[in-house]
Amino acid sequence: MVLVRIAALSSLPAAALLLASPVALAQARQPEAGAVARALLGDLQRAGEDMASEAMTQWILASRRDALRTGVSPIPRAVRTRLEGHFPAPLLDRVRYRVGNGDELGFPTNSVKTNAVAITLDDVILFRHGPDAAGDIRLWAHELVHVQQYERWGVRGFARRYTRDHRAVEAEAIAGATRFASARAGQAR
């Protein structure tokens, strides 16, 4: 115990040891305690983010399985025609969708409760309303950018990024949908 105190005091200037009160000595050591506390809080935050992203990964996988089990369809022909040339054909071939869902406790239902109009589960897109699935081409483009994110990052990577910074993930999808809309507007001229 004495050695620890001596070691702790050795980092203080000699004048501080001679003139400082015990309270002043403790306060001089406080910045180190603050750094330790910040490091600990950072570790706890990362652990919480890891747990949240793993939970989200499992919800995505289970919800995707539920959607496939209850029935999905290929992208509607009229929608696909408008998307062709802007998204790779293999992606358009692979993506499936459905309107609504059958699992009241699943991740998609909870997303719909937060006013999401659609949610992408890897390569399955769930729309809240039929008219959005039938013709909201910009929403389709937004969700297809999410499919591309899943391709690049995997389900676990998507969940990790979404739980750590969902705004950045959504910003990329919004930007992709905006580019798509601009390109389509340019083609119409």
PDB file of C-alpha atoms in Angstrom:
ATOM      1  CA  MET A   1       0.000   0.000   0.000  1.00  0.00           C
ATOM      2  CA  VAL A   2       2.822   2.405   0.865  1.00  0.00           C
ATOM      3  CA  LEU A   3       4.541   1.628  -2.438  1.00  0.00           C
ATOM      4  CA  VAL A   4       1.373   2.461  -4.348  1.00  0.00           C
ATOM      5  CA  ARG A   5       1.066   5.800  -2.571  1.00  0.00           C
ATOM      6  CA  ILE A   6       4.696   6.613  -3.191  1.00  0.00           C
ATOM      7  CA  ALA A   7       4.364   5.708  -6.848  1.00  0.00           C
ATOM      8  CA  ALA A   8       1.224   7.794  -7.156  1.00  0.00           C
ATOM      9  CA  LEU A   9       2.847  10.755  -5.477  1.00  0.00           C
ATOM     10  CA  SER A  10       6.012  10.484  -7.526  1.00  0.00           C
ATOM     11  CA  SER A  11       4.183  11.808 -10.569  1.00  0.00           C
ATOM     12  CA  LEU A  12       3.402  15.079  -8.779  1.00  0.00           C
ATOM     13  CA  PRO A  13       5.845  17.988  -8.667  1.00  0.00           C
ATOM     14  CA  ALA A  14       7.924  18.088  -5.479  1.00  0.00           C
ATOM     15  CA  ALA A  15       6.537  21.496  -4.476  1.00  0.00           C
ATOM     16  CA  ALA A  16       3.012  20.102  -4.638  1.00  0.00           C
ATOM     17  CA  LEU A  17       3.976  17.315  -2.252  1.00  0.00           C
ATOM     18  CA  LEU A  18       5.331  19.776   0.284  1.00  0.00           C
ATOM     19  CA  LEU A  19       2.614  22.426   0.073  1.00  0.00           C
ATOM     20  CA  ALA A  20      -0.541  20.650  -0.980  1.00  0.00           C
ATOM     21  CA  SER A  21      -3.251  19.407   1.298  1.00  0.00           C
ATOM     22  CA  PRO A  22      -4.518  15.820   0.968  1.00  0.00           C
ATOM     23  CA  VAL A  23      -7.569  17.156  -0.917  1.00  0.00           C
ATOM     24  CA  ALA A  24      -5.357  18.999  -3.403  1.00  0.00           C
ATOM     25  CA  LEU A  25      -3.287  15.855  -3.892  1.00  0.00           C
ATOM     26  CA  ALA A  26      -6.431  13.825  -4.609  1.00  0.00           C
ATOM     27  CA  GLN A  27      -7.672  16.455  -7.054  1.00  0.00           C
ATOM     28  CA  ALA A  28      -4.323  16.383  -8.857  1.00  0.00           C
ATOM     29  CA  ARG A  29      -4.870  12.679  -9.507  1.00  0.00           C
ATOM     30  CA  GLN A  30      -8.479  13.179 -10.660  1.00  0.00           C
ATOM     31  CA  PRO A  31      -7.735  13.693 -14.389  1.00  0.00           C
ATOM     32  CA  GLU A  32      -6.286  10.174 -14.519  1.00  0.00           C
ATOM     33  CA  ALA A  33      -9.416   8.811 -12.852  1.00  0.00           C
ATOM     34  CA  GLY A  34     -11.502  10.697 -15.407  1.00  0.00           C
ATOM     35  CA  ALA A  35      -9.540   9.125 -18.250  1.00  0.00           C
ATOM     36  CA  VAL A  36     -10.081   5.675 -16.757  1.00  0.00           C
ATOM     37  CA  ALA A  37     -13.795   6.373 -16.363  1.00  0.00           C
ATOM     38  CA  ARG A  38     -14.054   7.610 -19.966  1.00  0.00           C
ATOM     39  CA  ALA A  39     -12.253   4.509 -21.222  1.00  0.00           C
ATOM     40  CA  LEU A  40     -14.553   2.283 -19.170  1.00  0.00           C
ATOM     41  CA  LEU A  41     -17.654   4.076 -20.457  1.00  0.00           C
ATOM     42  CA  GLY A  42     -16.350   3.724 -24.012  1.00  0.00           C
ATOM     43  CA  ASP A  43     -15.883  -0.008 -23.481  1.00  0.00           C
ATOM     44  CA  LEU A  44     -19.392  -0.307 -22.048  1.00  0.00           C
ATOM     45  CA  GLN A  45     -20.865   1.658 -24.954  1.00  0.00           C
ATOM     46  CA  ARG A  46     -19.104  -0.575 -27.492  1.00  0.00           C
ATOM     47  CA  ALA A  47     -20.314  -3.676 -25.645  1.00  0.00           C
ATOM     48  CA  GLY A  48     -23.871  -2.318 -25.688  1.00  0.00           C
ATOM     49  CA  GLU A  49     -23.604  -1.528 -29.401  1.00  0.00           C
ATOM     50  CA  ASP A  50     -22.281  -5.033 -30.057  1.00  0.00           C
ATOM     51  CA  MET A  51     -25.215  -6.551 -28.170  1.00  0.00           C
ATOM     52  CA  ALA A  52     -27.709  -4.333 -30.008  1.00  0.00           C
ATOM     53  CA  SER A  53     -26.212  -5.127 -33.407  1.00  0.00           C
ATOM     54  CA  GLU A  54     -26.243  -8.860 -32.672  1.00  0.00           C
ATOM     55  CA  ALA A  55     -29.893  -8.640 -31.588  1.00  0.00           C
ATOM     56  CA  MET A  56     -30.705  -6.701 -34.752  1.00  0.00           C
ATOM     57  CA  THR A  57     -28.848  -9.300 -36.842  1.00  0.00           C
ATOM     58  CA  GLN A  58     -30.956 -12.079 -35.356  1.00  0.00           C
ATOM     59  CA  TRP A  59     -34.191 -10.097 -35.875  1.00  0.00           C
ATOM     60  CA  ILE A  60     -33.306  -9.418 -39.511  1.00  0.00           C
ATOM     61  CA  LEU A  61     -32.529 -13.077 -40.177  1.00  0.00           C
ATOM     62  CA  ALA A  62     -35.647 -14.357 -38.385  1.00  0.00           C
ATOM     63  CA  SER A  63     -37.908 -11.745 -39.989  1.00  0.00           C
ATOM     64  CA  ARG A  64     -36.524 -12.511 -43.442  1.00  0.00           C
ATOM     65  CA  ARG A  65     -37.213 -16.226 -42.871  1.00  0.00           C
ATOM     66  CA  ASP A  66     -40.755 -15.395 -41.714  1.00  0.00           C
ATOM     67  CA  ALA A  67     -41.381 -13.240 -44.795  1.00  0.00           C
ATOM     68  CA  LEU A  68     -40.098 -15.968 -47.120  1.00  0.00           C
ATOM     69  CA  ARG A  69     -42.218 -18.558 -45.321  1.00  0.00           C
ATOM     70  CA  THR A  70     -45.396 -16.471 -45.528  1.00  0.00           C
ATOM     71  CA  GLY A  71     -44.820 -15.585 -49.173  1.00  0.00           C
ATOM     72  CA  VAL A  72     -42.935 -13.027 -51.223  1.00  0.00           C
ATOM     73  CA  SER A  73     -43.012 -11.983 -54.873  1.00  0.00           C
ATOM     74  CA  PRO A  74     -40.510 -10.755 -57.439  1.00  0.00           C
ATOM     75  CA  ILE A  75     -40.360  -7.020 -58.096  1.00  0.00           C
ATOM     76  CA  PRO A  76     -43.522  -6.065 -60.033  1.00  0.00           C
ATOM     77  CA  ARG A  77     -42.840  -5.940 -63.778  1.00  0.00           C
ATOM     78  CA  ALA A  78     -43.839  -2.261 -64.146  1.00  0.00           C
ATOM     79  CA  VAL A  79     -41.559  -1.274 -61.254  1.00  0.00           C
ATOM     80  CA  ARG A  80     -38.686  -3.410 -62.466  1.00  0.00           C
ATOM     81  CA  THR A  81     -38.839  -1.852 -65.940  1.00  0.00           C
ATOM     82  CA  ARG A  82     -38.351   1.589 -64.394  1.00  0.00           C
ATOM     83  CA  LEU A  83     -35.427   0.350 -62.262  1.00  0.00           C
ATOM     84  CA  GLU A  84     -33.565  -1.432 -65.071  1.00  0.00           C
ATOM     85  CA  GLY A  85     -30.370   0.292 -66.117  1.00  0.00           C
ATOM     86  CA  HIS A  86     -30.046   1.895 -62.694  1.00  0.00           C
ATOM     87  CA  PHE A  87     -29.552  -1.272 -60.655  1.00  0.00           C
ATOM     88  CA  PRO A  88     -27.772  -4.488 -61.699  1.00  0.00           C
ATOM     89  CA  ALA A  89     -30.041  -7.115 -63.281  1.00  0.00           C
ATOM     90  CA  PRO A  90     -28.868  -9.895 -60.889  1.00  0.00           C
ATOM     91  CA  LEU A  91     -29.922  -7.735 -57.942  1.00  0.00           C
ATOM     92  CA  LEU A  92     -33.335  -7.087 -59.503  1.00  0.00           C
ATOM     93  CA  ASP A  93     -33.682 -10.840 -60.177  1.00  0.00           C
ATOM     94  CA  ARG A  94     -32.876 -11.759 -56.582  1.00  0.00           C
ATOM     95  CA  VAL A  95     -34.907  -9.185 -54.622  1.00  0.00           C
ATOM     96  CA  ARG A  96     -38.313 -10.216 -53.333  1.00  0.00           C
ATOM     97  CA  TYR A  97     -41.011  -8.177 -51.634  1.00  0.00           C
ATOM     98  CA  ARG A  98     -44.307  -8.372 -49.839  1.00  0.00           C
ATOM     99  CA  VAL A  99     -46.841  -5.963 -48.426  1.00  0.00           C
ATOM    100  CA  GLY A 100     -47.396  -6.166 -44.688  1.00  0.00           C
ATOM    101  CA  ASN A 101     -46.212  -9.074 -42.599  1.00  0.00           C
ATOM    102  CA  GLY A 102     -47.556 -11.910 -40.539  1.00  0.00           C
ATOM    103  CA  ASP A 103     -45.327 -11.769 -37.466  1.00  0.00           C
ATOM    104  CA  GLU A 104     -46.749  -9.365 -34.906  1.00  0.00           C
ATOM    105  CA  LEU A 105     -43.692  -9.571 -32.640  1.00  0.00           C
ATOM    106  CA  GLY A 106     -41.016  -9.327 -35.292  1.00  0.00           C
ATOM    107  CA  PHE A 107     -38.638  -6.592 -36.267  1.00  0.00           C
ATOM    108  CA  PRO A 108     -40.671  -5.541 -39.335  1.00  0.00           C
ATOM    109  CA  THR A 109     -43.789  -4.914 -37.236  1.00  0.00           C
ATOM    110  CA  ASN A 110     -41.801  -2.811 -34.801  1.00  0.00           C
ATOM    111  CA  SER A 111     -40.366  -0.813 -37.697  1.00  0.00           C
ATOM    112  CA  VAL A 112     -43.827  -0.217 -39.103  1.00  0.00           C
ATOM    113  CA  LYS A 113     -44.873   1.053 -35.664  1.00  0.00           C
ATOM    114  CA  THR A 114     -42.133   3.675 -35.968  1.00  0.00           C
ATOM    115  CA  ASN A 115     -43.759   4.919 -39.197  1.00  0.00           C
ATOM    116  CA  ALA A 116     -41.318   3.223 -41.552  1.00  0.00           C
ATOM    117  CA  VAL A 117     -43.054   2.784 -44.913  1.00  0.00           C
ATOM    118  CA  ALA A 118     -40.713  -0.044 -45.904  1.00  0.00           C
ATOM    119  CA  ILE A 119     -37.933  -2.122 -44.428  1.00  0.00           C
ATOM    120  CA  THR A 120     -35.258  -4.163 -46.145  1.00  0.00           C
ATOM    121  CA  LEU A 121     -34.263  -7.534 -44.715  1.00  0.00           C
ATOM    122  CA  ASP A 122     -31.189  -8.428 -46.772  1.00  0.00           C
ATOM    123  CA  ASP A 123     -32.821  -9.103 -50.155  1.00  0.00           C
ATOM    124  CA  VAL A 124     -36.468  -9.032 -49.022  1.00  0.00           C
ATOM    125  CA  ILE A 125     -38.311  -5.715 -48.885  1.00  0.00           C
ATOM    126  CA  LEU A 126     -41.451  -5.347 -46.777  1.00  0.00           C
ATOM    127  CA  PHE A 127     -43.775  -2.470 -47.643  1.00  0.00           C
ATOM    128  CA  ARG A 128     -46.334  -1.149 -45.221  1.00  0.00           C
ATOM    129  CA  HIS A 129     -48.858  -0.220 -47.934  1.00  0.00           C
ATOM    130  CA  GLY A 130     -49.687  -1.782 -51.285  1.00  0.00           C
ATOM    131  CA  PRO A 131     -49.630   1.485 -53.270  1.00  0.00           C
ATOM    132  CA  ASP A 132     -46.006   2.101 -52.209  1.00  0.00           C
ATOM    133  CA  ALA A 133     -45.019  -1.352 -53.448  1.00  0.00           C
ATOM    134  CA  ALA A 134     -46.965  -0.875 -56.663  1.00  0.00           C
ATOM    135  CA  GLY A 135     -45.568   2.450 -57.731  1.00  0.00           C
ATOM    136  CA  ASP A 136     -43.351   4.487 -55.393  1.00  0.00           C
ATOM    137  CA  ILE A 137     -40.277   4.115 -57.564  1.00  0.00           C
ATOM    138  CA  ARG A 138     -38.109   6.400 -55.433  1.00  0.00           C
ATOM    139  CA  LEU A 139     -38.915   4.302 -52.351  1.00  0.00           C
ATOM    140  CA  TRP A 140     -37.960   1.191 -54.310  1.00  0.00           C
ATOM    141  CA  ALA A 141     -34.636   2.842 -55.206  1.00  0.00           C
ATOM    142  CA  HIS A 142     -34.051   3.721 -51.539  1.00  0.00           C
ATOM    143  CA  GLU A 143     -34.691   0.149 -50.431  1.00  0.00           C
ATOM    144  CA  LEU A 144     -32.548  -1.285 -53.245  1.00  0.00           C
ATOM    145  CA  VAL A 145     -29.630   0.822 -52.011  1.00  0.00           C
ATOM    146  CA  HIS A 146     -30.127  -0.952 -48.672  1.00  0.00           C
ATOM    147  CA  VAL A 147     -29.960  -4.292 -50.530  1.00  0.00           C
ATOM    148  CA  GLN A 148     -26.635  -3.143 -51.991  1.00  0.00           C
ATOM    149  CA  GLN A 149     -25.444  -2.217 -48.496  1.00  0.00           C
ATOM    150  CA  TYR A 150     -26.289  -5.738 -47.321  1.00  0.00           C
ATOM    151  CA  GLU A 151     -24.300  -7.087 -50.284  1.00  0.00           C
ATOM    152  CA  ARG A 152     -21.252  -5.036 -49.295  1.00  0.00           C
ATOM    153  CA  TRP A 153     -21.423  -5.420 -45.523  1.00  0.00           C
ATOM    154  CA  GLY A 154     -23.363  -8.646 -44.925  1.00  0.00           C
ATOM    155  CA  VAL A 155     -26.296  -8.863 -42.518  1.00  0.00           C
ATOM    156  CA  ARG A 156     -24.111  -8.618 -39.421  1.00  0.00           C
ATOM    157  CA  GLY A 157     -22.166  -5.666 -40.847  1.00  0.00           C
ATOM    158  CA  PHE A 158     -25.373  -3.883 -41.857  1.00  0.00           C
ATOM    159  CA  ALA A 159     -26.798  -4.360 -38.359  1.00  0.00           C
ATOM    160  CA  ARG A 160     -23.553  -3.151 -36.762  1.00  0.00           C
ATOM    161  CA  ARG A 161     -23.449  -0.014 -38.892  1.00  0.00           C
ATOM    162  CA  TYR A 162     -27.166   0.653 -38.438  1.00  0.00           C
ATOM    163  CA  THR A 163     -27.032   0.391 -34.644  1.00  0.00           C
ATOM    164  CA  ARG A 164     -23.920   2.575 -34.432  1.00  0.00           C
ATOM    165  CA  ASP A 165     -24.963   5.253 -36.943  1.00  0.00           C
ATOM    166  CA  HIS A 166     -28.331   4.685 -38.611  1.00  0.00           C
ATOM    167  CA  ARG A 167     -28.298   8.228 -39.972  1.00  0.00           C
ATOM    168  CA  ALA A 168     -25.229   7.475 -42.111  1.00  0.00           C
ATOM    169  CA  VAL A 169     -26.778   4.242 -43.413  1.00  0.00           C
ATOM    170  CA  GLU A 170     -30.027   6.047 -44.255  1.00  0.00           C
ATOM    171  CA  ALA A 171     -28.166   9.029 -45.745  1.00  0.00           C
ATOM    172  CA  GLU A 172     -26.503   6.708 -48.262  1.00  0.00           C
ATOM    173  CA  ALA A 173     -29.892   5.229 -49.217  1.00  0.00           C
ATOM    174  CA  ILE A 174     -31.459   8.682 -49.511  1.00  0.00           C
ATOM    175  CA  ALA A 175     -28.559   9.871 -51.684  1.00  0.00           C
ATOM    176  CA  GLY A 176     -28.886   6.787 -53.898  1.00  0.00           C
ATOM    177  CA  ALA A 177     -32.622   7.339 -54.329  1.00  0.00           C
ATOM    178  CA  THR A 178     -31.981  11.002 -55.156  1.00  0.00           C
ATOM    179  CA  ARG A 179     -29.373  10.064 -57.790  1.00  0.00           C
ATOM    180  CA  PHE A 180     -31.834   7.562 -59.250  1.00  0.00           C
ATOM    181  CA  ALA A 181     -34.613  10.179 -59.410  1.00  0.00           C
ATOM    182  CA  SER A 182     -32.256  12.722 -61.011  1.00  0.00           C
ATOM    183  CA  ALA A 183     -31.085  10.208 -63.605  1.00  0.00           C
ATOM    184  CA  ARG A 184     -34.683   9.296 -64.447  1.00  0.00           C
ATOM    185  CA  ALA A 185     -35.604  12.964 -64.760  1.00  0.00           C
ATOM    186  CA  GLY A 186     -32.643  13.460 -67.104  1.00  0.00           C
ATOM    187  CA  GLN A 187     -33.807  10.538 -69.257  1.00  0.00           C
ATOM    188  CA  ALA A 188     -37.296  12.009 -69.528  1.00  0.00           C
ATOM    189  CA  ARG A 189     -35.972  15.197 -71.164  1.00  0.00           C
TER     190      ARG A 189
END
